[in-house]
Amino acid sequence: MLHAESNCTRPKYVCGNERIKLVGAIDGGFPDFGHHLEKEMGGLWLYPVKLLDGFWMRVTDKDSQGLVDGYMTAGEFHNYPHKNVFVYSGSTMGHTPVVITRSQMIPDGIAGLKVTYDFFLPKESAQGKGRRLAADFLFRINLRPDWLAENMDVEDGRDILEWDEKDHVVRGKDEKNSWHVMIGSSEKFSGCVTGNEFGPEITESLGGSCRMSRELCLEPGEHKQITFYVAGSFCSGQDCEEQYRQLCSETDFEGEKASRLERLTEQTRLDLGGCTFAGSRKLEEIFDWIKIHTDWLTLKVDGIGRGVTAGIPEYVWWFGCDSCYALQGMMMQGQFELCRDTIRLILEYSKKYNGNGKIIHELLPNGFCPNTGNTQETAHFIILLWEYYQWTGDKEILSECFDYIRMGVKWLKDQDEDGDFFPTGYGIIEIAGLNMEMIDTAVYTCCAYRCFGRIAETLGQSGDVKAWMELADQAQKAVNEKLWAEEEGLFCDCFASPLKISEKRDIILDRMEQAGEKEAKERFLQLLAQRCESGGENGGQQEYGWVLNKNWVINVPMEMGIADRNKAERALERMDTAEFVGECGMYLEGLLKGAAMTISTGVMAVAQARYGHADRAFSLIERMFGTFGAATPGSISEMSPDYGCFVQAWTAYGAVVPVVKYFFGIQPDAAEGKIRIAPMLPKAFEPAEGKSCGLERVRVLDGEISIRIRRENGRSVCEVENQTSAQVDAECSGMEVRLTNSLKK
């Protein structure tokens, strides 16, 4: 079982299932933090409703001269895919020899949390004497709605708390809504006080608290356990009672969940045991953890839908942009059903909030859409849909989406008001003012036209094929001609007139000043003046390509494979330098050379791999993986190395796609009923003599495929086990191919 640990500070962790998620600090506390909901993003959430701000423990050793007063901090944190473990001992416990271990997990399918405290008095430190402990357990209830609830006419009410002495539970209800919470324990308590007591972290709210107290006596070598159960519902008190009853049952929830997640990691299993690369075992482990991250990020809300969310803790909701990247990695991890559910969710709410083919940007767990979509997301969704079909052969989802994406390609074409093949609007770079003809939008639109044509052809809609394919060809030519900066050897950030750029002048100069790039600023102003003057009677309205901030999206022409080979090689070579790449990966902006993200690094890794540069791609993955555990044990942060969301869905894109699609070369074509195998291993993956590396149990089409690369007698051998009904076409340059077909019925 995967396991990561840390000596504690204040980074965050998550414990959850598809319905409910607990977010706290790895020292065992629940600090106030959050941007979207200021200071409120942590705690226990049954989306779209919060249940608890947190819970804390205070223990006094009555036989110790140095009494501990105050809620305690854990000294160790152990992270597992299915649970979290905190250890309170030594200096964090004052003068008592008692060791307390807190284990917490959220069973699959239940809106509830189990927290078990184990009290242990080690014989070697007990000095032959028992210990008497007084323990207080404080739970801070805060039944409150998610971000932007006011847009759905939802108003938070005061929480009413009641101690039921007969059933030994605390019940809480929001006075204005049907939100409920129940807290109980495996043990009887000497008392329970409800009120407005706060733990070490104080959050302003309309909630309340309950504190349960109990005394324990421990003999040397003895363990005693107390388990707490917290269940909730945003529907009714009856549903809350049912969730609580299930939570308290004798079911082996932990074993069931651990087994399910173990099965998840067995799909698309990376085996580098035969490689000479020193970090191969760590790489395999991180590759498995990324599958677990997807499970942590999955959210199902009754009445809304199910899909993978963007990031924890700030973006526990669904995005068009993030999903179009993340799902490409997830489908290669074998998570077809989750990909399909996410696609359907985005489609359904795009119809609801747009209805014209445009794809939404984000959807909250309460069903509200704060942003109905940036331009590139509509194109990206169509690309994702085709890629999903290629891997799954799921023609049904193509049919479900077809009418809407037909409107989508027409909507994209309508955004190209001047007919230069580049739609206008915000792309991925959400910097105020950059709502122009952006490189990422142009490239994704070009590819969307082609993907739509292939979808239409697959569904027998021949009337939609030729025109869109021709448009794709024209758009690709335009990208290579108009968005290429020959003097720079790079693709441009955008395409715009000097007049339009002048309107954004202050924004652009501000970015250059932040970077301290005086020369870049001077070159920009000189070029702007020159192009304004050369516009003549057009008044500066003639459009040009502009290299401004060198944003990471200038990689997109290579990522999507539409860049002319010579242009791609020039750009990729320059971008594989310190100008664009730092210790943690690719900078968000080559100009600033500051922040990096897993998506900027991931897209560049895909781009390098697509054009045959496996070692460059692997170097980027290594840099990204080098941030593993920098904030939270077992996780890779959104912002490298250790800030932003501590787990992010789109990391799966850069971590998985280069490995599966290019290093091991698995490229299915459902439309043709074929699977192309064209491995291109980086040097780090090359096996030693007599050894092998492999990618096992990759789910594709109607079965699985496994690949092993062996080194025998100085030659490389590619072994392919095909358990699908598709034909395998192996293009293994310089390798002997051994193909086994063994479709399991």
GROMACS .gro file of N, CA and C in nm, residues 217-359:
model
  429
  217CYS      N    1  -0.807   0.526   3.213
  217CYS     CA    2  -0.696   0.472   3.292
  217CYS      C    3  -0.621   0.371   3.207
  218LEU      N    4  -0.490   0.388   3.197
  218LEU     CA    5  -0.407   0.300   3.116
  218LEU      C    6  -0.303   0.231   3.203
  219GLU      N    7  -0.292   0.102   3.188
  219GLU     CA    8  -0.185   0.026   3.251
  219GLU      C    9  -0.069   0.015   3.152
  220PRO      N   10   0.054  -0.008   3.200
  220PRO     CA   11   0.168  -0.022   3.109
  220PRO      C   12   0.143  -0.126   3.001
  221GLY      N   13   0.166  -0.088   2.876
  221GLY     CA   14   0.145  -0.176   2.763
  221GLY      C   15   0.002  -0.183   2.713
  222GLU      N   16  -0.087  -0.106   2.772
  222GLU     CA   17  -0.229  -0.115   2.737
  222GLU      C   18  -0.269  -0.013   2.630
  223HIS      N   19  -0.361  -0.055   2.540
  223HIS     CA   20  -0.423   0.032   2.441
  223HIS      C   21  -0.570   0.052   2.478
  224LYS      N   22  -0.621   0.172   2.456
  224LYS     CA   23  -0.765   0.197   2.463
  224LYS      C   24  -0.804   0.286   2.346
  225GLN      N   25  -0.919   0.256   2.287
  225GLN     CA   26  -0.962   0.330   2.169
  225GLN      C   27  -1.097   0.396   2.189
  226ILE      N   28  -1.110   0.513   2.126
  226ILE     CA   29  -1.239   0.584   2.118
  226ILE      C   30  -1.260   0.621   1.972
  227THR      N   31  -1.373   0.583   1.916
  227THR     CA   32  -1.405   0.616   1.778
  227THR      C   33  -1.522   0.713   1.773
  228PHE      N   34  -1.507   0.818   1.695
  228PHE     CA   35  -1.614   0.915   1.674
  228PHE      C   36  -1.671   0.896   1.533
  229TYR      N   37  -1.800   0.922   1.521
  229TYR     CA   38  -1.871   0.912   1.394
  229TYR      C   39  -1.937   1.047   1.367
  230VAL      N   40  -1.914   1.100   1.248
  230VAL     CA   41  -1.976   1.226   1.207
  230VAL      C   42  -2.047   1.201   1.074
  231ALA      N   43  -2.178   1.223   1.070
  231ALA     CA   44  -2.256   1.203   0.947
  231ALA      C   45  -2.334   1.329   0.916
  232GLY      N   46  -2.368   1.348   0.790
  232GLY     CA   47  -2.440   1.468   0.752
  232GLY      C   48  -2.535   1.446   0.636
  233SER      N   49  -2.619   1.544   0.613
  233SER     CA   50  -2.711   1.544   0.500
  233SER      C   51  -2.751   1.686   0.468
  234PHE      N   52  -2.765   1.717   0.339
  234PHE     CA   53  -2.822   1.847   0.303
  234PHE      C   54  -2.966   1.830   0.256
  235CYS      N   55  -3.024   1.711   0.282
  235CYS     CA   56  -3.161   1.683   0.238
  235CYS      C   57  -3.260   1.679   0.355
  236SER      N   58  -3.227   1.600   0.459
  236SER     CA   59  -3.324   1.580   0.566
  236SER      C   60  -3.257   1.519   0.688
  237GLY      N   61  -3.324   1.532   0.801
  237GLY     CA   62  -3.279   1.469   0.923
  237GLY      C   63  -3.283   1.317   0.912
  238GLN      N   64  -3.383   1.266   0.843
  238GLN     CA   65  -3.396   1.121   0.826
  238GLN      C   66  -3.277   1.065   0.748
  239ASP      N   67  -3.236   1.135   0.643
  239ASP     CA   68  -3.121   1.090   0.565
  239ASP      C   69  -2.994   1.095   0.649
  240CYS      N   70  -2.980   1.196   0.732
  240CYS     CA   71  -2.865   1.208   0.820
  240CYS      C   72  -2.859   1.090   0.917
  241GLU      N   73  -2.973   1.055   0.974
  241GLU     CA   74  -2.980   0.939   1.065
  241GLU      C   75  -2.940   0.811   0.992
  242GLU      N   76  -2.982   0.795   0.868
  242GLU     CA   77  -2.949   0.675   0.791
  242GLU      C   78  -2.799   0.668   0.762
  243GLN      N   79  -2.740   0.783   0.727
  243GLN     CA   80  -2.596   0.786   0.703
  243GLN      C   81  -2.520   0.750   0.830
  244TYR      N   82  -2.568   0.802   0.943
  244TYR     CA   83  -2.502   0.774   1.071
  244TYR      C   84  -2.513   0.626   1.106
  245ARG      N   85  -2.629   0.567   1.083
  245ARG     CA   86  -2.648   0.425   1.113
  245ARG      C   87  -2.552   0.339   1.030
  246GLN      N   88  -2.539   0.369   0.901
  246GLN     CA   89  -2.447   0.294   0.817
  246GLN      C   90  -2.302   0.309   0.864
  247LEU      N   91  -2.268   0.432   0.904
  247LEU     CA   92  -2.132   0.461   0.946
  247LEU      C   93  -2.093   0.380   1.071
  248CYS      N   94  -2.189   0.358   1.159
  248CYS     CA   95  -2.163   0.288   1.285
  248CYS      C   96  -2.169   0.136   1.272
  249SER      N   97  -2.196   0.085   1.153
  249SER     CA   98  -2.208  -0.060   1.136
  249SER      C   99  -2.072  -0.127   1.149
  250GLU      N  100  -2.072  -0.260   1.153
  250GLU     CA  101  -1.949  -0.337   1.171
  250GLU      C  102  -1.878  -0.365   1.039
  251THR      N  103  -1.921  -0.304   0.933
  251THR     CA  104  -1.860  -0.326   0.801
  251THR      C  105  -1.711  -0.290   0.802
  252ASP      N  106  -1.630  -0.368   0.732
  252ASP     CA  107  -1.487  -0.339   0.720
  252ASP      C  108  -1.466  -0.232   0.613
  253PHE      N  109  -1.504  -0.109   0.647
  253PHE     CA  110  -1.494   0.000   0.550
  253PHE      C  111  -1.349   0.023   0.505
  254GLU      N  112  -1.258   0.017   0.601
  254GLU     CA  113  -1.118   0.045   0.567
  254GLU      C  114  -1.063  -0.059   0.471
  255GLY      N  115  -1.089  -0.185   0.497
  255GLY     CA  116  -1.040  -0.291   0.409
  255GLY      C  117  -1.098  -0.281   0.270
  256GLU      N  118  -1.228  -0.251   0.262
  256GLU     CA  119  -1.293  -0.240   0.132
  256GLU      C  120  -1.234  -0.125   0.051
  257LYS      N  121  -1.213  -0.011   0.118
  257LYS     CA  122  -1.162   0.105   0.045
  257LYS      C  123  -1.017   0.084   0.003
  258ALA      N  124  -0.936   0.029   0.093
  258ALA     CA  125  -0.796   0.003   0.060
  258ALA      C  126  -0.786  -0.092  -0.060
  259SER      N  127  -0.871  -0.194  -0.064
  259SER     CA  128  -0.869  -0.290  -0.174
  259SER      C  129  -0.910  -0.225  -0.306
  260ARG      N  130  -1.012  -0.139  -0.301
  260ARG     CA  131  -1.057  -0.072  -0.423
  260ARG      C  132  -0.946   0.017  -0.480
  261LEU      N  133  -0.878   0.090  -0.393
  261LEU     CA  134  -0.773   0.179  -0.440
  261LEU      C  135  -0.650   0.102  -0.486
  262GLU      N  136  -0.626  -0.013  -0.427
  262GLU     CA  137  -0.516  -0.098  -0.474
  262GLU      C  138  -0.545  -0.145  -0.616
  263ARG      N  139  -0.671  -0.179  -0.643
  263ARG     CA  140  -0.709  -0.221  -0.779
  263ARG      C  141  -0.691  -0.105  -0.877
  264LEU      N  142  -0.720   0.016  -0.831
  264LEU     CA  143  -0.702   0.134  -0.916
  264LEU      C  144  -0.556   0.150  -0.956
  265THR      N  145  -0.465   0.130  -0.863
  265THR     CA  146  -0.323   0.147  -0.895
  265THR      C  147  -0.269   0.035  -0.984
  266GLU      N  148  -0.336  -0.080  -0.986
  266GLU     CA  149  -0.290  -0.191  -1.070
  266GLU      C  150  -0.317  -0.167  -1.218
  267GLN      N  151  -0.408  -0.073  -1.249
  267GLN     CA  152  -0.435  -0.039  -1.389
  267GLN      C  153  -0.324   0.054  -1.438
  268THR      N  154  -0.280   0.036  -1.562
  268THR     CA  155  -0.170   0.116  -1.618
  268THR      C  156  -0.051   0.117  -1.522
  269ARG      N  157  -0.003  -0.002  -1.490
  269ARG     CA  158   0.105  -0.019  -1.392
  269ARG      C  159   0.241   0.001  -1.459
  270LEU      N  160   0.315   0.098  -1.410
  270LEU     CA  161   0.448   0.127  -1.462
  270LEU      C  162   0.551   0.042  -1.387
  271ASP      N  163   0.631  -0.035  -1.462
  271ASP     CA  164   0.733  -0.122  -1.402
  271ASP      C  165   0.868  -0.085  -1.461
  272LEU      N  166   0.952  -0.019  -1.380
  272LEU     CA  167   1.085   0.022  -1.424
  272LEU      C  168   1.193  -0.054  -1.349
  273GLY      N  169   1.157  -0.170  -1.296
  273GLY     CA  170   1.251  -0.246  -1.214
  273GLY      C  171   1.378  -0.286  -1.285
  274GLY      N  172   1.373  -0.300  -1.417
  274GLY     CA  173   1.492  -0.341  -1.492
  274GLY      C  174   1.577  -0.226  -1.542
  275CYS      N  175   1.540  -0.103  -1.508
  275CYS     CA  176   1.613   0.013  -1.558
  275CYS      C  177   1.731   0.047  -1.467
  276THR      N  178   1.830   0.109  -1.525
  276THR     CA  179   1.946   0.151  -1.448
  276THR      C  180   1.924   0.285  -1.379
  277PHE      N  181   1.816   0.353  -1.413
  277PHE     CA  182   1.783   0.484  -1.354
  277PHE      C  183   1.763   0.471  -1.203
  278ALA      N  184   1.838   0.548  -1.126
  278ALA     CA  185   1.839   0.534  -0.980
  278ALA      C  186   1.705   0.566  -0.916
  279GLY      N  187   1.628   0.655  -0.978
  279GLY     CA  188   1.501   0.695  -0.917
  279GLY      C  189   1.381   0.620  -0.971
  280SER      N  190   1.402   0.502  -1.030
  280SER     CA  191   1.293   0.433  -1.098
  280SER      C  192   1.181   0.392  -1.001
  281ARG      N  193   1.217   0.341  -0.883
  281ARG     CA  194   1.113   0.298  -0.789
  281ARG      C  195   1.030   0.417  -0.741
  282LYS      N  196   1.093   0.529  -0.717
  282LYS     CA  197   1.020   0.648  -0.675
  282LYS      C  198   0.928   0.696  -0.786
  283LEU      N  199   0.975   0.688  -0.908
  283LEU     CA  200   0.893   0.729  -1.022
  283LEU      C  201   0.768   0.644  -1.033
  284GLU      N  202   0.782   0.512  -1.016
  284GLU     CA  203   0.666   0.422  -1.018
  284GLU      C  204   0.566   0.461  -0.909
  285GLU      N  205   0.618   0.491  -0.791
  285GLU     CA  206   0.532   0.526  -0.678
  285GLU      C  207   0.453   0.654  -0.705
  286ILE      N  208   0.521   0.754  -0.757
  286ILE     CA  209   0.452   0.880  -0.787
  286ILE      C  210   0.347   0.859  -0.895
  287PHE      N  211   0.380   0.779  -0.994
  287PHE     CA  212   0.286   0.746  -1.102
  287PHE      C  213   0.158   0.685  -1.044
  288ASP      N  214   0.171   0.601  -0.942
  288ASP     CA  215   0.054   0.542  -0.876
  288ASP      C  216  -0.021   0.644  -0.792
  289TRP      N  217   0.052   0.731  -0.723
  289TRP     CA  218  -0.014   0.833  -0.641
  289TRP      C  219  -0.103   0.923  -0.726
  290ILE      N  220  -0.061   0.951  -0.850
  290ILE     CA  221  -0.141   1.039  -0.936
  290ILE      C  222  -0.277   0.976  -0.966
  291LYS      N  223  -0.284   0.843  -0.975
  291LYS     CA  224  -0.413   0.776  -0.989
  291LYS      C  225  -0.499   0.799  -0.865
  292ILE      N  226  -0.436   0.796  -0.748
  292ILE     CA  227  -0.507   0.819  -0.622
  292ILE      C  228  -0.559   0.962  -0.615
  293HIS      N  229  -0.479   1.057  -0.664
  293HIS     CA  230  -0.523   1.197  -0.664
  293HIS      C  231  -0.657   1.213  -0.736
  294THR      N  232  -0.671   1.143  -0.848
  294THR     CA  233  -0.796   1.150  -0.924
  294THR      C  234  -0.913   1.103  -0.840
  295ASP      N  235  -0.891   0.999  -0.761
  295ASP     CA  236  -0.996   0.949  -0.672
  295ASP      C  237  -1.031   1.053  -0.566
  296TRP      N  238  -0.930   1.116  -0.507
  296TRP     CA  239  -0.955   1.220  -0.408
  296TRP      C  240  -1.037   1.335  -0.468
  297LEU      N  241  -1.013   1.364  -0.595
  297LEU     CA  242  -1.075   1.481  -0.659
  297LEU      C  243  -1.214   1.454  -0.716
  298THR      N  244  -1.256   1.328  -0.718
  298THR     CA  245  -1.387   1.296  -0.774
  298THR      C  246  -1.498   1.342  -0.680
  299LEU      N  247  -1.598   1.408  -0.737
  299LEU     CA  248  -1.710   1.460  -0.658
  299LEU      C  249  -1.841   1.424  -0.723
  300LYS      N  250  -1.931   1.371  -0.642
  300LYS     CA  251  -2.066   1.339  -0.687
  300LYS      C  252  -2.164   1.412  -0.596
  301VAL      N  253  -2.248   1.495  -0.654
  301VAL     CA  254  -2.348   1.570  -0.578
  301VAL      C  255  -2.486   1.531  -0.628
  302ASP      N  256  -2.569   1.482  -0.536
  302ASP     CA  257  -2.706   1.444  -0.573
  302ASP      C  258  -2.779   1.561  -0.637
  303GLY      N  259  -2.841   1.535  -0.748
  303GLY     CA  260  -2.916   1.640  -0.818
  303GLY      C  261  -2.832   1.724  -0.911
  304ILE      N  262  -2.698   1.708  -0.908
  304ILE     CA  263  -2.610   1.784  -0.997
  304ILE      C  264  -2.537   1.689  -1.091
  305GLY      N  265  -2.455   1.600  -1.037
  305GLY     CA  266  -2.383   1.506  -1.122
  305GLY      C  267  -2.253   1.461  -1.060
  306ARG      N  268  -2.172   1.392  -1.140
  306ARG     CA  269  -2.046   1.334  -1.095
  306ARG      C  270  -1.936   1.367  -1.195
  307GLY      N  271  -1.818   1.397  -1.142
  307GLY     CA  272  -1.705   1.424  -1.229
  307GLY      C  273  -1.582   1.455  -1.148
  308VAL      N  274  -1.469   1.465  -1.216
  308VAL     CA  275  -1.345   1.499  -1.147
  308VAL      C  276  -1.337   1.650  -1.133
  309THR      N  277  -1.305   1.697  -1.013
  309THR     CA  278  -1.293   1.840  -0.987
  309THR      C  279  -1.150   1.885  -1.015
  310ALA      N  280  -1.127   2.016  -1.007
  310ALA     CA  281  -0.998   2.069  -1.050
  310ALA      C  282  -0.889   2.055  -0.944
  311GLY      N  283  -0.915   2.099  -0.821
  311GLY     CA  284  -0.809   2.099  -0.721
  311GLY      C  285  -0.863   2.119  -0.581
  312ILE      N  286  -0.788   2.070  -0.484
  312ILE     CA  287  -0.822   2.083  -0.343
  312ILE      C  288  -0.713   2.167  -0.277
  313PRO      N  289  -0.749   2.269  -0.196
  313PRO     CA  290  -0.882   2.295  -0.141
  313PRO      C  291  -0.962   2.405  -0.211
  314GLU      N  292  -0.904   2.477  -0.306
  314GLU     CA  293  -0.970   2.597  -0.357
  314GLU      C  294  -1.065   2.574  -0.473
  315TYR      N  295  -1.053   2.460  -0.542
  315TYR     CA  296  -1.133   2.439  -0.662
  315TYR      C  297  -1.201   2.303  -0.662
  316VAL      N  298  -1.278   2.278  -0.556
  316VAL     CA  299  -1.348   2.149  -0.548
  316VAL      C  300  -1.480   2.163  -0.623
  317TRP      N  301  -1.466   2.191  -0.752
  317TRP     CA  302  -1.580   2.194  -0.842
  317TRP      C  303  -1.528   2.166  -0.983
  318TRP      N  304  -1.616   2.169  -1.079
  318TRP     CA  305  -1.583   2.117  -1.212
  318TRP      C  306  -1.550   2.230  -1.310
  319PHE      N  307  -1.453   2.202  -1.397
  319PHE     CA  308  -1.406   2.300  -1.495
  319PHE      C  309  -1.403   2.240  -1.634
  320GLY      N  310  -1.435   2.322  -1.734
  320GLY     CA  311  -1.416   2.280  -1.871
  320GLY      C  312  -1.269   2.269  -1.906
  321CYS      N  313  -1.193   2.374  -1.880
  321CYS     CA  314  -1.051   2.379  -1.915
  321CYS      C  315  -0.973   2.267  -1.847
  322ASP      N  316  -0.982   2.257  -1.717
  322ASP     CA  317  -0.904   2.159  -1.641
  322ASP      C  318  -0.939   2.016  -1.684
  323SER      N  319  -1.068   1.991  -1.705
  323SER     CA  320  -1.111   1.857  -1.743
  323SER      C  321  -1.057   1.817  -1.879
  324CYS      N  322  -1.048   1.913  -1.972
  324CYS     CA  323  -1.001   1.879  -2.106
  324CYS      C  324  -0.856   1.833  -2.104
  325TYR      N  325  -0.779   1.876  -2.005
  325TYR     CA  326  -0.644   1.823  -1.986
  325TYR      C  327  -0.648   1.695  -1.903
  326ALA      N  328  -0.708   1.703  -1.785
  326ALA     CA  329  -0.701   1.592  -1.689
  326ALA      C  330  -0.757   1.463  -1.745
  327LEU      N  331  -0.870   1.471  -1.816
  327LEU     CA  332  -0.935   1.348  -1.863
  327LEU      C  333  -0.850   1.273  -1.965
  328GLN      N  334  -0.762   1.344  -2.036
  328GLN     CA  335  -0.676   1.275  -2.131
  328GLN      C  336  -0.577   1.185  -2.059
  329GLY      N  337  -0.529   1.229  -1.943
  329GLY     CA  338  -0.445   1.143  -1.862
  329GLY      C  339  -0.524   1.034  -1.793
  330MET      N  340  -0.644   1.068  -1.747
  330MET     CA  341  -0.726   0.972  -1.673
  330MET      C  342  -0.773   0.856  -1.760
  331MET      N  343  -0.804   0.883  -1.886
  331MET     CA  344  -0.849   0.773  -1.972
  331MET      C  345  -0.736   0.675  -1.995
  332MET      N  346  -0.612   0.724  -1.994
  332MET     CA  347  -0.497   0.636  -2.009
  332MET      C  348  -0.463   0.563  -1.879
  333GLN      N  349  -0.524   0.607  -1.769
  333GLN     CA  350  -0.514   0.535  -1.642
  333GLN      C  351  -0.624   0.431  -1.629
  334GLY      N  352  -0.714   0.426  -1.728
  334GLY     CA  353  -0.821   0.327  -1.726
  334GLY      C  354  -0.951   0.374  -1.665
  335GLN      N  355  -0.964   0.504  -1.635
  335GLN     CA  356  -1.083   0.553  -1.566
  335GLN      C  357  -1.188   0.602  -1.666
  336PHE      N  358  -1.233   0.510  -1.751
  336PHE     CA  359  -1.327   0.545  -1.858
  336PHE      C  360  -1.459   0.600  -1.803
  337GLU      N  361  -1.514   0.535  -1.702
  337GLU     CA  362  -1.646   0.574  -1.651
  337GLU      C  363  -1.644   0.715  -1.592
  338LEU      N  364  -1.539   0.746  -1.517
  338LEU     CA  365  -1.527   0.880  -1.459
  338LEU      C  366  -1.510   0.985  -1.568
  339CYS      N  367  -1.434   0.953  -1.671
  339CYS     CA  368  -1.419   1.045  -1.784
  339CYS      C  369  -1.555   1.071  -1.850
  340ARG      N  370  -1.629   0.963  -1.875
  340ARG     CA  371  -1.760   0.978  -1.940
  340ARG      C  372  -1.855   1.060  -1.854
  341ASP      N  373  -1.856   1.035  -1.723
  341ASP     CA  374  -1.945   1.111  -1.634
  341ASP      C  375  -1.910   1.259  -1.633
  342THR      N  376  -1.779   1.288  -1.636
  342THR     CA  377  -1.736   1.429  -1.636
  342THR      C  378  -1.775   1.497  -1.766
  343ILE      N  379  -1.757   1.428  -1.878
  343ILE     CA  380  -1.796   1.483  -2.008
  343ILE      C  381  -1.945   1.514  -2.010
  344ARG      N  382  -2.025   1.420  -1.961
  344ARG     CA  383  -2.170   1.440  -1.961
  344ARG      C  384  -2.211   1.556  -1.870
  345LEU      N  385  -2.144   1.570  -1.758
  345LEU     CA  386  -2.176   1.680  -1.667
  345LEU      C  387  -2.147   1.814  -1.732
  346ILE      N  388  -2.031   1.827  -1.795
  346ILE     CA  389  -1.995   1.952  -1.862
  346ILE      C  390  -2.091   1.981  -1.977
  347LEU      N  391  -2.125   1.877  -2.050
  347LEU     CA  392  -2.219   1.894  -2.162
  347LEU      C  393  -2.355   1.943  -2.112
  348GLU      N  394  -2.408   1.877  -2.007
  348GLU     CA  395  -2.541   1.911  -1.957
  348GLU      C  396  -2.549   2.056  -1.913
  349TYR      N  397  -2.447   2.103  -1.839
  349TYR     CA  398  -2.455   2.240  -1.787
  349TYR      C  399  -2.412   2.343  -1.890
  350SER      N  400  -2.339   2.302  -1.992
  350SER     CA  401  -2.314   2.392  -2.105
  350SER      C  402  -2.444   2.418  -2.180
  351LYS      N  403  -2.524   2.315  -2.196
  351LYS     CA  404  -2.655   2.332  -2.258
  351LYS      C  405  -2.742   2.424  -2.174
  352LYS      N  406  -2.737   2.405  -2.041
  352LYS     CA  407  -2.823   2.483  -1.953
  352LYS      C  408  -2.785   2.630  -1.952
  353TYR      N  409  -2.654   2.660  -1.941
  353TYR     CA  410  -2.611   2.798  -1.923
  353TYR      C  411  -2.578   2.869  -2.055
  354ASN      N  412  -2.551   2.794  -2.160
  354ASN     CA  413  -2.518   2.855  -2.289
  354ASN      C  414  -2.618   2.817  -2.398
  355GLY      N  415  -2.625   2.689  -2.427
  355GLY     CA  416  -2.723   2.641  -2.524
  355GLY      C  417  -2.688   2.664  -2.668
  356ASN      N  418  -2.571   2.724  -2.693
  356ASN     CA  419  -2.533   2.762  -2.830
  356ASN      C  420  -2.409   2.689  -2.879
  357GLY      N  421  -2.366   2.587  -2.808
  357GLY     CA  422  -2.245   2.514  -2.845
  357GLY      C  423  -2.125   2.550  -2.762
  358LYS      N  424  -2.131   2.661  -2.692
  358LYS     CA  425  -2.020   2.706  -2.608
  358LYS      C  426  -2.011   2.618  -2.483
  359ILE      N  427  -1.888   2.588  -2.441
  359ILE     CA  428  -1.863   2.504  -2.323
  359ILE      C  429  -1.833   2.592  -2.202
   0.00000   0.00000   0.00000
